Coordinates of C-alpha atoms in Angstrom, one line a residue:
M1 CA 57.3 -101.5 -61.2
K2 CA 56.5 -100.9 -64.7
L3 CA 55.5 -97.4 -64.0
L4 CA 59.1 -96.5 -62.6
K5 CA 60.5 -97.7 -65.9
Y6 CA 57.4 -95.7 -68.3
I7 CA 58.9 -92.2 -65.9
A8 CA 62.5 -93.4 -67.1
I9 CA 61.6 -93.5 -70.4
A10 CA 59.7 -89.7 -70.4
G11 CA 62.6 -88.6 -68.5
I12 CA 65.2 -89.5 -70.7
L13 CA 62.9 -88.4 -74.6
S14 CA 62.1 -85.4 -73.0
M15 CA 65.6 -84.1 -72.5
T16 CA 66.5 -85.6 -76.1
S17 CA 64.4 -86.2 -78.9
C18 CA 61.3 -89.0 -79.5
S19 CA 59.6 -91.6 -81.3
K20 CA 55.8 -92.1 -82.7
D21 CA 55.7 -94.7 -79.9
F22 CA 57.9 -94.3 -76.6
L23 CA 57.4 -97.9 -76.0
G24 CA 58.6 -98.1 -79.8
D25 CA 62.2 -99.4 -81.8
D26 CA 62.4 -95.5 -83.6
F27 CA 63.4 -92.9 -80.8
L28 CA 64.7 -90.6 -83.1
T29 CA 63.0 -88.3 -85.1
K30 CA 63.7 -84.5 -85.4
D31 CA 61.7 -82.7 -82.9
P32 CA 62.0 -82.2 -79.3
L33 CA 59.8 -83.3 -77.6
D34 CA 57.9 -79.8 -76.2
Q35 CA 57.7 -79.3 -80.3
L36 CA 56.1 -83.0 -81.0
T37 CA 53.9 -81.7 -83.9
D38 CA 53.3 -85.6 -85.6
P39 CA 49.3 -86.3 -85.8
A40 CA 50.3 -90.2 -85.8
F41 CA 51.9 -89.6 -82.3
W42 CA 48.5 -87.6 -80.8
S43 CA 46.7 -90.5 -82.4
S44 CA 48.2 -93.4 -79.4
E45 CA 46.2 -92.7 -76.1
N46 CA 49.6 -94.5 -75.0
N47 CA 51.6 -92.3 -76.4
I48 CA 49.6 -89.5 -74.7
R49 CA 49.6 -91.2 -71.7
T50 CA 53.5 -91.8 -71.5
Y51 CA 54.4 -87.8 -72.7
T52 CA 52.7 -86.8 -69.4
F53 CA 55.1 -89.2 -67.5
G54 CA 57.5 -86.4 -68.2
F55 CA 55.8 -84.2 -65.9
Y56 CA 55.9 -86.5 -62.7
N57 CA 59.2 -85.9 -61.5
S58 CA 58.7 -81.9 -62.0
Y59 CA 56.3 -81.8 -59.7
F60 CA 55.7 -85.4 -57.8
K61 CA 59.5 -85.4 -55.7
G62 CA 58.8 -87.6 -53.1
Y63 CA 61.6 -88.0 -51.4
G64 CA 64.3 -87.4 -54.3
S65 CA 67.2 -89.3 -55.4
G66 CA 70.1 -90.4 -54.2
F67 CA 71.9 -87.6 -52.2
G68 CA 69.0 -85.2 -53.5
R69 CA 66.4 -83.9 -51.4
G70 CA 62.9 -84.2 -52.2
A71 CA 59.6 -82.6 -51.1
L72 CA 59.4 -84.3 -47.6
Y73 CA 61.8 -84.0 -44.2
D74 CA 65.0 -82.8 -45.3
G75 CA 63.2 -81.4 -48.4
Q76 CA 62.5 -78.1 -46.2
F77 CA 64.4 -76.3 -43.2
I78 CA 63.0 -72.9 -43.4
N79 CA 60.3 -73.3 -40.1
D80 CA 59.9 -73.7 -36.8
D81 CA 60.1 -77.4 -36.8
F82 CA 63.3 -77.7 -37.8
I83 CA 66.5 -75.6 -35.6
P84 CA 68.3 -73.3 -37.8
I85 CA 71.1 -75.4 -39.2
S86 CA 72.0 -79.0 -40.2
P87 CA 75.2 -80.9 -38.7
N88 CA 78.2 -81.3 -41.3
E89 CA 77.6 -81.7 -45.1
I90 CA 73.8 -81.1 -44.9
V91 CA 73.0 -78.3 -46.5
V92 CA 70.7 -76.1 -45.5
D93 CA 67.7 -73.4 -47.7
E94 CA 67.9 -70.1 -45.8
F95 CA 65.9 -67.1 -46.9
V96 CA 66.9 -66.1 -49.4
I97 CA 68.5 -62.8 -48.6
N98 CA 70.2 -61.8 -51.8
V99 CA 68.6 -61.1 -55.6
P100 CA 69.7 -63.9 -57.8
T101 CA 71.7 -62.5 -61.2
S102 CA 70.1 -64.9 -62.8
G103 CA 67.9 -68.2 -62.2
G104 CA 65.8 -67.8 -59.3
G105 CA 63.5 -70.1 -61.2
W106 CA 61.9 -66.7 -63.6
S107 CA 63.8 -67.3 -66.3
P108 CA 63.7 -67.8 -69.2
V109 CA 61.3 -66.7 -71.7
L110 CA 62.9 -67.8 -74.7
P111 CA 61.6 -70.9 -76.7
A112 CA 62.9 -74.7 -76.3
N113 CA 65.1 -74.2 -78.9
Q114 CA 66.6 -71.3 -77.2
I115 CA 67.0 -72.6 -74.0
P116 CA 70.8 -73.6 -72.7
T117 CA 71.2 -77.4 -71.2
G118 CA 70.2 -78.4 -68.1
V119 CA 68.3 -74.7 -67.7
T120 CA 64.8 -74.9 -65.9
S121 CA 62.2 -72.7 -64.7
Y122 CA 58.4 -72.3 -64.0
Y123 CA 58.8 -70.8 -68.2
S124 CA 59.8 -74.0 -69.5
R125 CA 57.3 -76.3 -67.5
I126 CA 54.4 -74.3 -68.4
R127 CA 55.7 -74.3 -72.5
K128 CA 55.7 -77.7 -71.6
A129 CA 51.8 -77.6 -70.2
N130 CA 50.8 -75.5 -73.2
H131 CA 52.2 -77.6 -75.6
F132 CA 51.0 -80.7 -74.6
I133 CA 46.9 -79.0 -74.1
N134 CA 47.9 -77.7 -77.4
S135 CA 48.6 -81.1 -79.3
V136 CA 45.9 -83.6 -77.8
P137 CA 43.2 -82.2 -80.2
I138 CA 45.6 -82.7 -83.0
A139 CA 44.1 -86.2 -84.0
E140 CA 41.0 -87.3 -83.9
L141 CA 40.3 -88.9 -80.4
A142 CA 36.9 -90.0 -78.7
E143 CA 35.8 -86.7 -76.7
E144 CA 36.0 -88.0 -73.3
V145 CA 39.5 -89.2 -74.5
Q146 CA 40.4 -86.3 -74.9
N147 CA 38.7 -84.4 -72.4
H148 CA 40.6 -86.7 -70.0
W149 CA 44.1 -85.3 -71.5
L150 CA 42.8 -81.9 -71.7
G151 CA 42.6 -82.0 -67.6
V152 CA 45.4 -83.5 -67.2
G153 CA 47.5 -80.9 -69.3
R154 CA 45.6 -78.2 -67.6
F155 CA 45.8 -79.6 -64.0
F156 CA 49.4 -79.6 -64.9
R157 CA 49.7 -75.9 -66.1
G158 CA 47.6 -75.2 -63.0
L159 CA 50.0 -76.4 -60.7
E160 CA 52.8 -74.8 -62.3
Y161 CA 51.0 -71.3 -62.3
A162 CA 49.8 -71.7 -58.7
N163 CA 53.3 -72.7 -57.9
F164 CA 54.9 -69.8 -60.3
V165 CA 52.6 -67.1 -58.0
N166 CA 53.5 -68.8 -54.9
A167 CA 57.3 -68.1 -55.3
F168 CA 56.5 -64.7 -56.8
G169 CA 52.9 -63.0 -56.7
D170 CA 52.3 -61.5 -59.9
V171 CA 53.8 -63.5 -62.7
P172 CA 53.1 -62.8 -66.9
Y173 CA 50.2 -65.5 -67.5
I174 CA 50.9 -67.0 -71.1
D175 CA 48.1 -69.9 -72.3
H176 CA 50.1 -70.8 -74.9
V177 CA 53.5 -72.0 -76.9
L178 CA 55.8 -68.3 -77.5
T179 CA 57.4 -68.1 -80.6
E180 CA 60.2 -66.3 -81.5
D181 CA 58.5 -63.0 -82.5
D182 CA 55.7 -63.4 -80.0
P183 CA 54.3 -59.6 -78.1
D184 CA 53.9 -62.0 -75.1
L185 CA 57.8 -62.8 -75.0
Y186 CA 58.0 -59.6 -72.4
R187 CA 54.6 -59.4 -70.9
P188 CA 54.6 -57.4 -67.8
R189 CA 53.5 -59.1 -64.4
D190 CA 49.6 -60.1 -64.4
S191 CA 48.2 -59.8 -60.8
R192 CA 47.9 -63.1 -59.0
V193 CA 44.3 -63.0 -58.4
Y194 CA 44.1 -62.8 -62.9
V195 CA 46.3 -66.2 -62.8
M196 CA 45.3 -67.7 -60.0
D197 CA 41.5 -66.8 -61.5
K198 CA 42.5 -68.5 -64.5
V199 CA 44.0 -71.9 -62.5
L200 CA 40.6 -72.5 -61.2
E201 CA 39.3 -72.6 -64.2
D202 CA 42.1 -75.2 -65.6
F203 CA 41.3 -77.0 -62.0
R204 CA 37.5 -76.9 -62.6
F205 CA 38.1 -78.6 -66.2
A206 CA 40.4 -80.8 -64.4
A207 CA 38.1 -81.9 -61.9
E208 CA 34.9 -82.7 -64.5
H209 CA 37.1 -84.3 -67.1
V210 CA 39.7 -86.4 -65.6
R211 CA 38.7 -90.0 -64.7
A212 CA 38.5 -91.6 -61.3
S213 CA 40.4 -94.0 -62.5
D214 CA 43.2 -94.3 -65.0
G215 CA 46.5 -96.3 -65.1
P216 CA 48.5 -98.0 -61.9
A217 CA 45.9 -97.3 -58.8
Q218 CA 47.8 -94.7 -56.9
Q219 CA 50.6 -93.8 -58.9
A220 CA 49.1 -91.9 -61.8
I221 CA 46.9 -88.7 -62.1
N222 CA 43.4 -89.7 -61.1
K223 CA 40.3 -87.2 -60.8
Y224 CA 40.9 -87.2 -56.8
V225 CA 44.6 -86.3 -57.4
V226 CA 43.2 -83.4 -59.0
L227 CA 40.9 -82.6 -56.8
A228 CA 43.7 -83.3 -53.4
Y229 CA 46.0 -80.8 -55.1
M230 CA 42.9 -77.8 -55.8
S231 CA 42.6 -78.1 -52.1
R232 CA 45.6 -77.4 -51.8
V233 CA 46.2 -75.0 -54.0
F234 CA 43.3 -72.8 -52.9
L235 CA 43.3 -73.3 -49.5
F236 CA 47.0 -71.6 -49.8
E237 CA 45.9 -69.3 -52.2
G238 CA 42.4 -68.1 -50.0
T239 CA 43.9 -67.5 -47.0
W240 CA 47.3 -65.9 -48.3
L241 CA 45.0 -63.0 -50.0
K242 CA 42.9 -63.1 -46.7
Y243 CA 45.6 -62.3 -44.2
H244 CA 47.4 -60.4 -47.0
G245 CA 44.8 -57.7 -47.3
I246 CA 44.5 -58.1 -51.0
D247 CA 41.0 -59.1 -51.5
E248 CA 38.9 -60.4 -49.3
A249 CA 35.7 -61.1 -52.0
K250 CA 38.4 -63.6 -53.9
A251 CA 39.6 -64.9 -50.9
T252 CA 36.0 -66.2 -50.5
E253 CA 35.9 -67.5 -53.1
Y254 CA 39.3 -69.8 -53.1
L255 CA 38.5 -70.8 -49.6
E256 CA 35.0 -72.1 -51.2
A257 CA 37.3 -74.0 -53.6
A258 CA 39.1 -75.9 -51.9
K259 CA 36.5 -76.5 -49.3
W260 CA 34.3 -78.0 -52.3
A261 CA 37.2 -79.9 -54.0
A262 CA 38.3 -81.6 -50.3
E263 CA 34.8 -82.5 -49.5
Q264 CA 34.1 -84.2 -53.8
V265 CA 37.2 -86.7 -52.3
I266 CA 35.8 -87.0 -48.4
T267 CA 32.4 -88.1 -49.9
S268 CA 33.3 -90.1 -53.0
G269 CA 34.1 -93.1 -50.0
A270 CA 37.5 -93.4 -51.6
F271 CA 39.5 -93.6 -49.5
S272 CA 40.2 -93.7 -45.5
V273 CA 42.6 -92.8 -42.8
S274 CA 45.3 -96.0 -42.3
N275 CA 45.4 -97.5 -39.3
N276 CA 48.9 -96.5 -38.6
Y277 CA 50.5 -93.7 -38.7
R278 CA 54.1 -94.1 -39.7
D279 CA 53.5 -97.1 -41.8
L280 CA 52.7 -94.2 -44.4
F281 CA 56.3 -92.6 -43.8
A282 CA 58.6 -95.5 -44.0
S283 CA 56.7 -98.4 -46.1
E284 CA 58.7 -100.8 -48.4
S285 CA 54.9 -100.7 -50.4
L286 CA 52.5 -97.3 -50.1
K287 CA 49.9 -99.6 -52.7
G288 CA 46.8 -100.6 -51.3
N289 CA 47.4 -98.1 -48.7
S290 CA 44.1 -96.9 -48.0
E291 CA 44.7 -93.1 -47.0
V292 CA 47.1 -92.9 -49.4
I293 CA 45.9 -91.2 -52.7
L294 CA 49.0 -90.5 -55.2
F295 CA 52.9 -92.2 -53.6
K296 CA 56.2 -92.7 -55.4
E297 CA 57.4 -96.0 -55.9
Y298 CA 61.2 -97.2 -55.4
A299 CA 62.8 -99.7 -55.9
E300 CA 66.3 -101.2 -55.3
G301 CA 68.4 -100.6 -58.5
I302 CA 66.0 -98.4 -60.2
L303 CA 65.7 -96.0 -57.8
S304 CA 66.3 -94.9 -54.3
H305 CA 66.6 -92.0 -51.9
S306 CA 68.7 -91.4 -48.7
A307 CA 65.3 -89.4 -46.9
M308 CA 65.6 -92.3 -44.0
S309 CA 69.1 -92.9 -43.4
Y310 CA 69.2 -89.3 -41.7
N311 CA 66.8 -91.1 -39.4
N312 CA 68.7 -93.9 -39.1
L313 CA 72.5 -93.9 -38.9
E314 CA 73.6 -90.2 -40.2
P315 CA 73.4 -87.0 -37.7
Q316 CA 70.6 -84.7 -38.4
A317 CA 69.4 -81.2 -37.4
G318 CA 66.1 -82.6 -35.3
M319 CA 62.9 -81.3 -34.1
S320 CA 63.0 -78.0 -32.8
K321 CA 61.5 -77.7 -28.6
N322 CA 58.9 -75.1 -30.2
A323 CA 57.6 -77.7 -32.6
L324 CA 57.2 -80.7 -29.4
D325 CA 55.9 -78.2 -27.1
S326 CA 53.1 -77.4 -30.1
Y327 CA 52.0 -82.3 -29.9
L328 CA 48.8 -82.0 -27.2
L329 CA 49.0 -84.2 -23.8
S330 CA 46.7 -87.4 -24.6
D331 CA 43.8 -85.3 -22.5
G332 CA 43.5 -83.3 -25.6
L333 CA 44.7 -80.0 -23.8
P334 CA 48.4 -78.3 -24.5
I335 CA 51.3 -78.0 -22.0
G336 CA 50.3 -75.1 -20.6
L337 CA 47.1 -76.3 -19.5
S338 CA 47.4 -80.2 -18.7
S339 CA 47.9 -81.7 -15.4
R340 CA 49.3 -84.5 -16.8
Y341 CA 52.6 -83.0 -18.4
E342 CA 55.3 -82.8 -15.7
N343 CA 58.3 -81.7 -17.6
D344 CA 61.0 -82.1 -20.8
R345 CA 63.9 -82.5 -18.4
T346 CA 64.6 -85.9 -19.8
V347 CA 62.9 -86.8 -23.7
A348 CA 61.0 -89.7 -22.0
N349 CA 59.2 -87.5 -19.9
A350 CA 58.9 -85.0 -22.6
L351 CA 57.1 -88.0 -24.8
R352 CA 54.8 -89.5 -21.8
D353 CA 50.9 -89.2 -22.4
R354 CA 51.7 -87.3 -25.6
D355 CA 49.5 -87.4 -28.9
G356 CA 51.1 -90.0 -30.1
R357 CA 51.8 -88.9 -33.5
L358 CA 54.9 -87.0 -31.8
V359 CA 56.3 -90.4 -30.3
Q360 CA 56.0 -92.4 -33.8
T361 CA 57.6 -88.6 -35.1
I362 CA 60.8 -88.1 -32.3
A363 CA 62.7 -91.6 -31.5
P364 CA 62.7 -92.3 -27.1
E365 CA 66.0 -91.4 -26.4
L366 CA 68.2 -88.3 -26.3
R367 CA 70.6 -88.1 -29.1
M368 CA 73.0 -85.7 -28.4
M369 CA 76.4 -84.7 -30.3
N370 CA 79.6 -86.4 -29.1
V371 CA 77.1 -89.4 -27.3
R372 CA 75.9 -90.8 -30.5
S373 CA 77.0 -90.6 -34.0
N374 CA 73.3 -91.4 -35.3
F375 CA 72.5 -87.6 -33.0
A376 CA 70.2 -84.8 -34.0
L377 CA 71.8 -81.3 -33.1
S378 CA 68.6 -80.3 -31.0
G379 CA 69.3 -83.9 -29.3
Y380 CA 65.2 -84.9 -30.0
A381 CA 66.2 -87.3 -33.3
V382 CA 63.6 -87.4 -36.2
Q383 CA 62.2 -91.4 -36.8
K384 CA 59.2 -90.5 -38.7
F385 CA 60.6 -92.2 -41.5
L386 CA 62.8 -95.0 -40.2
N387 CA 61.5 -98.5 -41.5
V388 CA 63.3 -100.3 -38.6
S389 CA 63.3 -103.1 -40.4
L390 CA 65.0 -102.7 -43.0
R391 CA 67.9 -100.3 -40.2
N392 CA 71.2 -102.9 -40.4
E393 CA 70.3 -103.7 -44.1
T394 CA 72.3 -102.2 -47.0
V395 CA 69.0 -100.1 -48.1
G396 CA 68.7 -98.3 -45.5
T397 CA 71.7 -96.3 -45.5
G398 CA 73.6 -93.8 -47.6
S399 CA 71.3 -93.4 -50.9
L400 CA 69.9 -96.7 -51.4
N401 CA 66.7 -96.5 -49.5
I402 CA 64.0 -97.4 -51.0
T403 CA 60.8 -97.1 -48.6
D404 CA 57.8 -95.5 -51.1
A405 CA 57.4 -91.6 -50.4
P406 CA 53.2 -90.1 -50.0
I407 CA 52.9 -87.2 -52.4
I408 CA 49.5 -85.9 -51.4
R409 CA 47.2 -88.1 -48.8
Y410 CA 43.8 -88.3 -47.5
G411 CA 45.1 -86.8 -43.9
E412 CA 46.1 -83.8 -45.7
V413 CA 42.7 -83.6 -47.1
L414 CA 40.8 -83.5 -44.2
M415 CA 42.8 -81.1 -42.4
N416 CA 42.7 -78.6 -45.5
Y417 CA 38.6 -79.1 -45.7
V418 CA 38.1 -78.2 -41.8
E419 CA 41.0 -75.0 -41.6
A420 CA 38.5 -74.0 -45.4
A421 CA 35.2 -74.9 -43.5
A422 CA 37.1 -72.6 -40.4
E423 CA 38.2 -69.8 -42.2
L424 CA 34.8 -68.8 -44.0
G425 CA 32.7 -69.2 -40.5
V426 CA 31.3 -72.2 -41.8
L427 CA 32.9 -74.9 -39.4
T428 CA 30.3 -76.8 -37.9
Q429 CA 30.6 -79.9 -35.2
D430 CA 29.8 -82.3 -38.6
D431 CA 32.7 -80.8 -40.0
L432 CA 35.1 -81.6 -36.8
D433 CA 34.0 -85.1 -36.9
K434 CA 34.6 -86.0 -40.1
T435 CA 38.3 -84.2 -40.3
I436 CA 40.3 -83.8 -37.3
N437 CA 38.3 -86.2 -34.7
V438 CA 38.6 -89.5 -37.6
L439 CA 42.7 -88.0 -37.5
R440 CA 42.2 -88.4 -33.9
N441 CA 40.5 -91.5 -34.2
R442 CA 43.8 -93.4 -35.5
T443 CA 45.3 -96.4 -33.7
G444 CA 48.2 -95.2 -31.2
V445 CA 47.1 -91.3 -31.5
G446 CA 45.1 -91.4 -28.4
L447 CA 43.6 -87.2 -28.1
P448 CA 39.7 -87.3 -27.0
R449 CA 37.6 -85.6 -29.6
L450 CA 37.9 -82.0 -30.0
E451 CA 34.6 -80.4 -29.6
L452 CA 33.3 -77.1 -30.6
S453 CA 31.5 -75.4 -27.6
G454 CA 30.0 -71.6 -27.9
G455 CA 33.0 -71.2 -31.0
R456 CA 35.2 -72.3 -28.3
P457 CA 37.3 -75.5 -28.6
A458 CA 36.7 -78.0 -26.2
V459 CA 37.7 -81.1 -24.3
N460 CA 35.2 -83.4 -22.8
G461 CA 32.5 -80.3 -22.8
A462 CA 34.9 -77.9 -21.4
P463 CA 36.7 -75.3 -23.9
Y464 CA 40.0 -74.3 -23.1
D465 CA 42.0 -71.8 -24.5
D466 CA 45.7 -72.5 -25.6
P467 CA 48.0 -70.2 -23.0
A468 CA 51.2 -70.1 -25.4
R469 CA 48.3 -69.0 -28.0
D470 CA 48.7 -65.7 -30.4
P471 CA 46.5 -63.4 -29.1
S472 CA 45.6 -62.4 -33.2
V473 CA 44.4 -66.2 -34.3
P474 CA 40.5 -67.2 -32.5
S475 CA 41.0 -70.0 -29.8
L476 CA 39.3 -72.5 -32.0
L477 CA 41.7 -71.7 -35.6
W478 CA 44.3 -72.0 -32.8
E479 CA 43.5 -75.5 -32.2
I480 CA 42.9 -76.0 -36.0
R481 CA 46.7 -75.2 -37.0
R482 CA 48.1 -76.7 -34.1
E483 CA 46.4 -79.9 -35.5
R484 CA 47.9 -79.5 -39.2
R485 CA 51.1 -79.3 -38.0
S486 CA 51.2 -82.3 -35.8
E487 CA 49.5 -84.4 -38.6
L488 CA 51.8 -83.0 -41.8
M489 CA 54.8 -82.5 -39.5
F490 CA 57.7 -82.8 -41.4
E491 CA 55.8 -83.3 -44.6
G492 CA 57.1 -80.1 -46.5
L493 CA 54.4 -78.0 -45.9
R494 CA 54.9 -76.0 -42.7
L495 CA 56.9 -73.0 -44.4
N496 CA 54.2 -72.0 -47.2
D497 CA 51.4 -72.6 -43.8
L498 CA 53.5 -69.8 -42.5
R499 CA 53.7 -67.9 -45.7
R500 CA 50.2 -67.9 -45.9
W501 CA 49.0 -67.0 -42.5
R502 CA 51.2 -63.6 -42.6
K503 CA 53.2 -65.7 -39.2
L504 CA 56.4 -65.9 -41.4
E505 CA 58.1 -64.6 -38.3
Y506 CA 57.1 -67.9 -35.9
A507 CA 60.6 -69.1 -37.9
D508 CA 62.8 -66.4 -36.8
T509 CA 64.8 -66.9 -33.5
D510 CA 64.9 -63.8 -32.1
R511 CA 61.6 -64.1 -31.5
N512 CA 60.5 -67.4 -31.0
P513 CA 63.3 -68.8 -29.0
T514 CA 62.6 -71.8 -28.5
N515 CA 63.0 -72.4 -32.4
N516 CA 66.2 -72.6 -31.1
R517 CA 66.3 -74.9 -28.5
G518 CA 66.7 -79.2 -28.2
A519 CA 66.5 -80.8 -25.2
Y520 CA 67.3 -80.0 -21.9
I521 CA 70.2 -81.7 -20.3
V522 CA 72.7 -81.5 -16.9
K523 CA 76.3 -80.4 -17.5
A524 CA 77.6 -83.1 -14.5
N525 CA 75.6 -85.8 -16.7
Y526 CA 78.4 -85.9 -19.7
T527 CA 82.2 -85.7 -19.4
P528 CA 84.0 -82.4 -21.1
E529 CA 84.6 -84.3 -24.3
Q530 CA 81.4 -84.8 -25.0
L531 CA 80.5 -81.3 -23.9
N532 CA 83.0 -80.0 -27.0
G533 CA 80.7 -77.2 -28.9
I534 CA 77.5 -78.0 -26.7
T535 CA 76.4 -75.2 -25.7
I536 CA 73.1 -74.2 -23.8
D537 CA 71.1 -71.4 -22.3
G538 CA 71.9 -71.9 -19.0
T539 CA 74.8 -72.7 -16.6
N540 CA 75.2 -75.8 -15.1
E541 CA 72.0 -77.3 -17.2
G542 CA 69.4 -76.0 -20.0
Y543 CA 68.3 -76.6 -22.7
I544 CA 70.6 -77.5 -25.8
I545 CA 71.3 -74.6 -27.9
P546 CA 71.7 -76.2 -31.5
S547 CA 72.8 -72.9 -33.3
A548 CA 74.8 -70.9 -30.5
S549 CA 76.1 -68.0 -33.7
I550 CA 73.6 -68.1 -36.3
K551 CA 70.5 -67.2 -35.9
R552 CA 67.5 -66.8 -39.0
T553 CA 65.7 -63.3 -38.9
V554 CA 62.3 -62.7 -40.9
E555 CA 61.9 -59.7 -42.9
E556 CA 58.7 -59.1 -44.5
K557 CA 60.3 -59.0 -48.3
F558 CA 60.8 -63.1 -47.8
Y559 CA 57.4 -63.7 -48.5
L560 CA 58.4 -63.1 -52.0
D561 CA 61.3 -64.4 -54.3
P562 CA 63.3 -61.0 -55.8
I563 CA 62.9 -61.4 -59.4
P564 CA 66.1 -62.4 -61.1
L565 CA 68.0 -59.0 -62.4
D566 CA 68.8 -59.9 -65.6
Q567 CA 65.2 -60.4 -66.2
I568 CA 64.5 -57.0 -65.3
S569 CA 67.6 -55.5 -67.5
L570 CA 66.2 -57.9 -71.0
Y571 CA 62.7 -56.1 -70.2
E572 CA 63.8 -52.8 -70.1
S573 CA 65.7 -53.7 -73.2
N574 CA 62.6 -54.8 -75.1
G575 CA 60.9 -51.6 -74.1
V576 CA 59.1 -52.7 -71.0
E577 CA 59.3 -52.6 -67.2
L578 CA 59.4 -55.7 -64.9
E579 CA 58.8 -54.8 -61.3
Q580 CA 61.1 -55.9 -58.8
N581 CA 59.0 -58.1 -55.4
F582 CA 58.2 -55.2 -52.2
G583 CA 62.1 -54.7 -50.3
W584 CA 64.2 -56.0 -53.0
P585 CA 66.4 -54.1 -55.4
R586 CA 66.1 -53.5 -59.4
K587 CA 69.7 -53.6 -59.6

């Protein structure tokens, strides 16, 4: 609770002015937060710590706040887990199809005092991190103290640049605070490899120097938070370089960095897989949860969200048939091979004898539009984020939800490790046993051990090959990717997974119709009123087509965002060419 107040204070001060002591009475000085150079301020470790809380809301969104989206569940609809539209007032962020005239996250590059109020961008957050890194050495602090906070600053800068590269590819790399006449103000784009090498330097410094414990447990930056994010960032970048054919040697280096970072977390013994999967996403408190590396706290009257409400009394988009079909049966085999799979003519049948994570993610009954007020357009309603004990309470409705949000967790780190090992070609049975098989051993999952047999996946000594496998993906890697999808379903990672594997086509509804299919229904079981607005893919019975008129079409250019037109013009007016990303117009 105390940290919530500190973050709120830091957020307010980052938008106004600040004091020599954030928690003191004198809040007014002439310097904006990102220009503060007073040695007295930087000589207080408490001030420095509180300053860093001003970064948290930019990176650790959790479930968001109010009716605003966070990073989990409703924060990302563009993938093959969700159907391509959502109901009523829920706005869906589909692919950018037009070049923005301004904004787009790229601009502005101007110094802080020239940035219009309320405008944020990668540059503004990078500037804030650079200012922090430059300012920590102003006062004479003990070497350990200084290196810890420099590590925290470099972690945030590295994370921001990783996000910047993720969005745009090649970007200008700036490691200092820009001034009005700085020659780097209109710096051309540096290669993503050059930038990510700098990011790797930042992460390595942070991993070496950030304390194993500092501030509230599981709520503040520490070594394990750095390492967990390092595993995520460099798994993304290593596989991006590999599958987009950019730099094979660097891809290997980055994948090795991801594997190393994940291994440091694993061998530390500081974390373990939680016995209850759903409690990770629907608990009033995540304090002390052994799987949580970092979480965002919510509290009634201070900070609340609405993610749970969409799993409770509100209409929702719902899971796609494509996602549901990806879950294994309890014998460890896919639906195309398992003798335990009956059919999906009812929701009960679809969920029977499946990976236990599925029944903890999807409601056990059909929730069809015109039949239930809390319907899912696909009929498959998500319940992963629903706290059943709060469903009829005030805090279970509207924007008043108070369940804590996992920001990054040990389960993801395990999946980062095993995928990196597989991509590097060094995967062993021991690797599977300390990652995927640990997750499968979680109470309620009920899957057999995944085995390695001659480079192929196997269960109970029998190798298998999913008939639905993408033929361009080796069978073992296919199963690792499946496990990742099942473990991390609706946690805001799937779109980036598709992008880094160069498999964005999986989200295309024409090429993969089951993305736009839901539950199976028989028309004779419903009244004409209940069938109003319902489209199915058969005459009298079939699968619900949630979006009969809207398709999700993927183009190659969607892998990277377009550079806003005003930035291209601004660069040109200063004699510098700012290249546009592939497939997007310059004017």
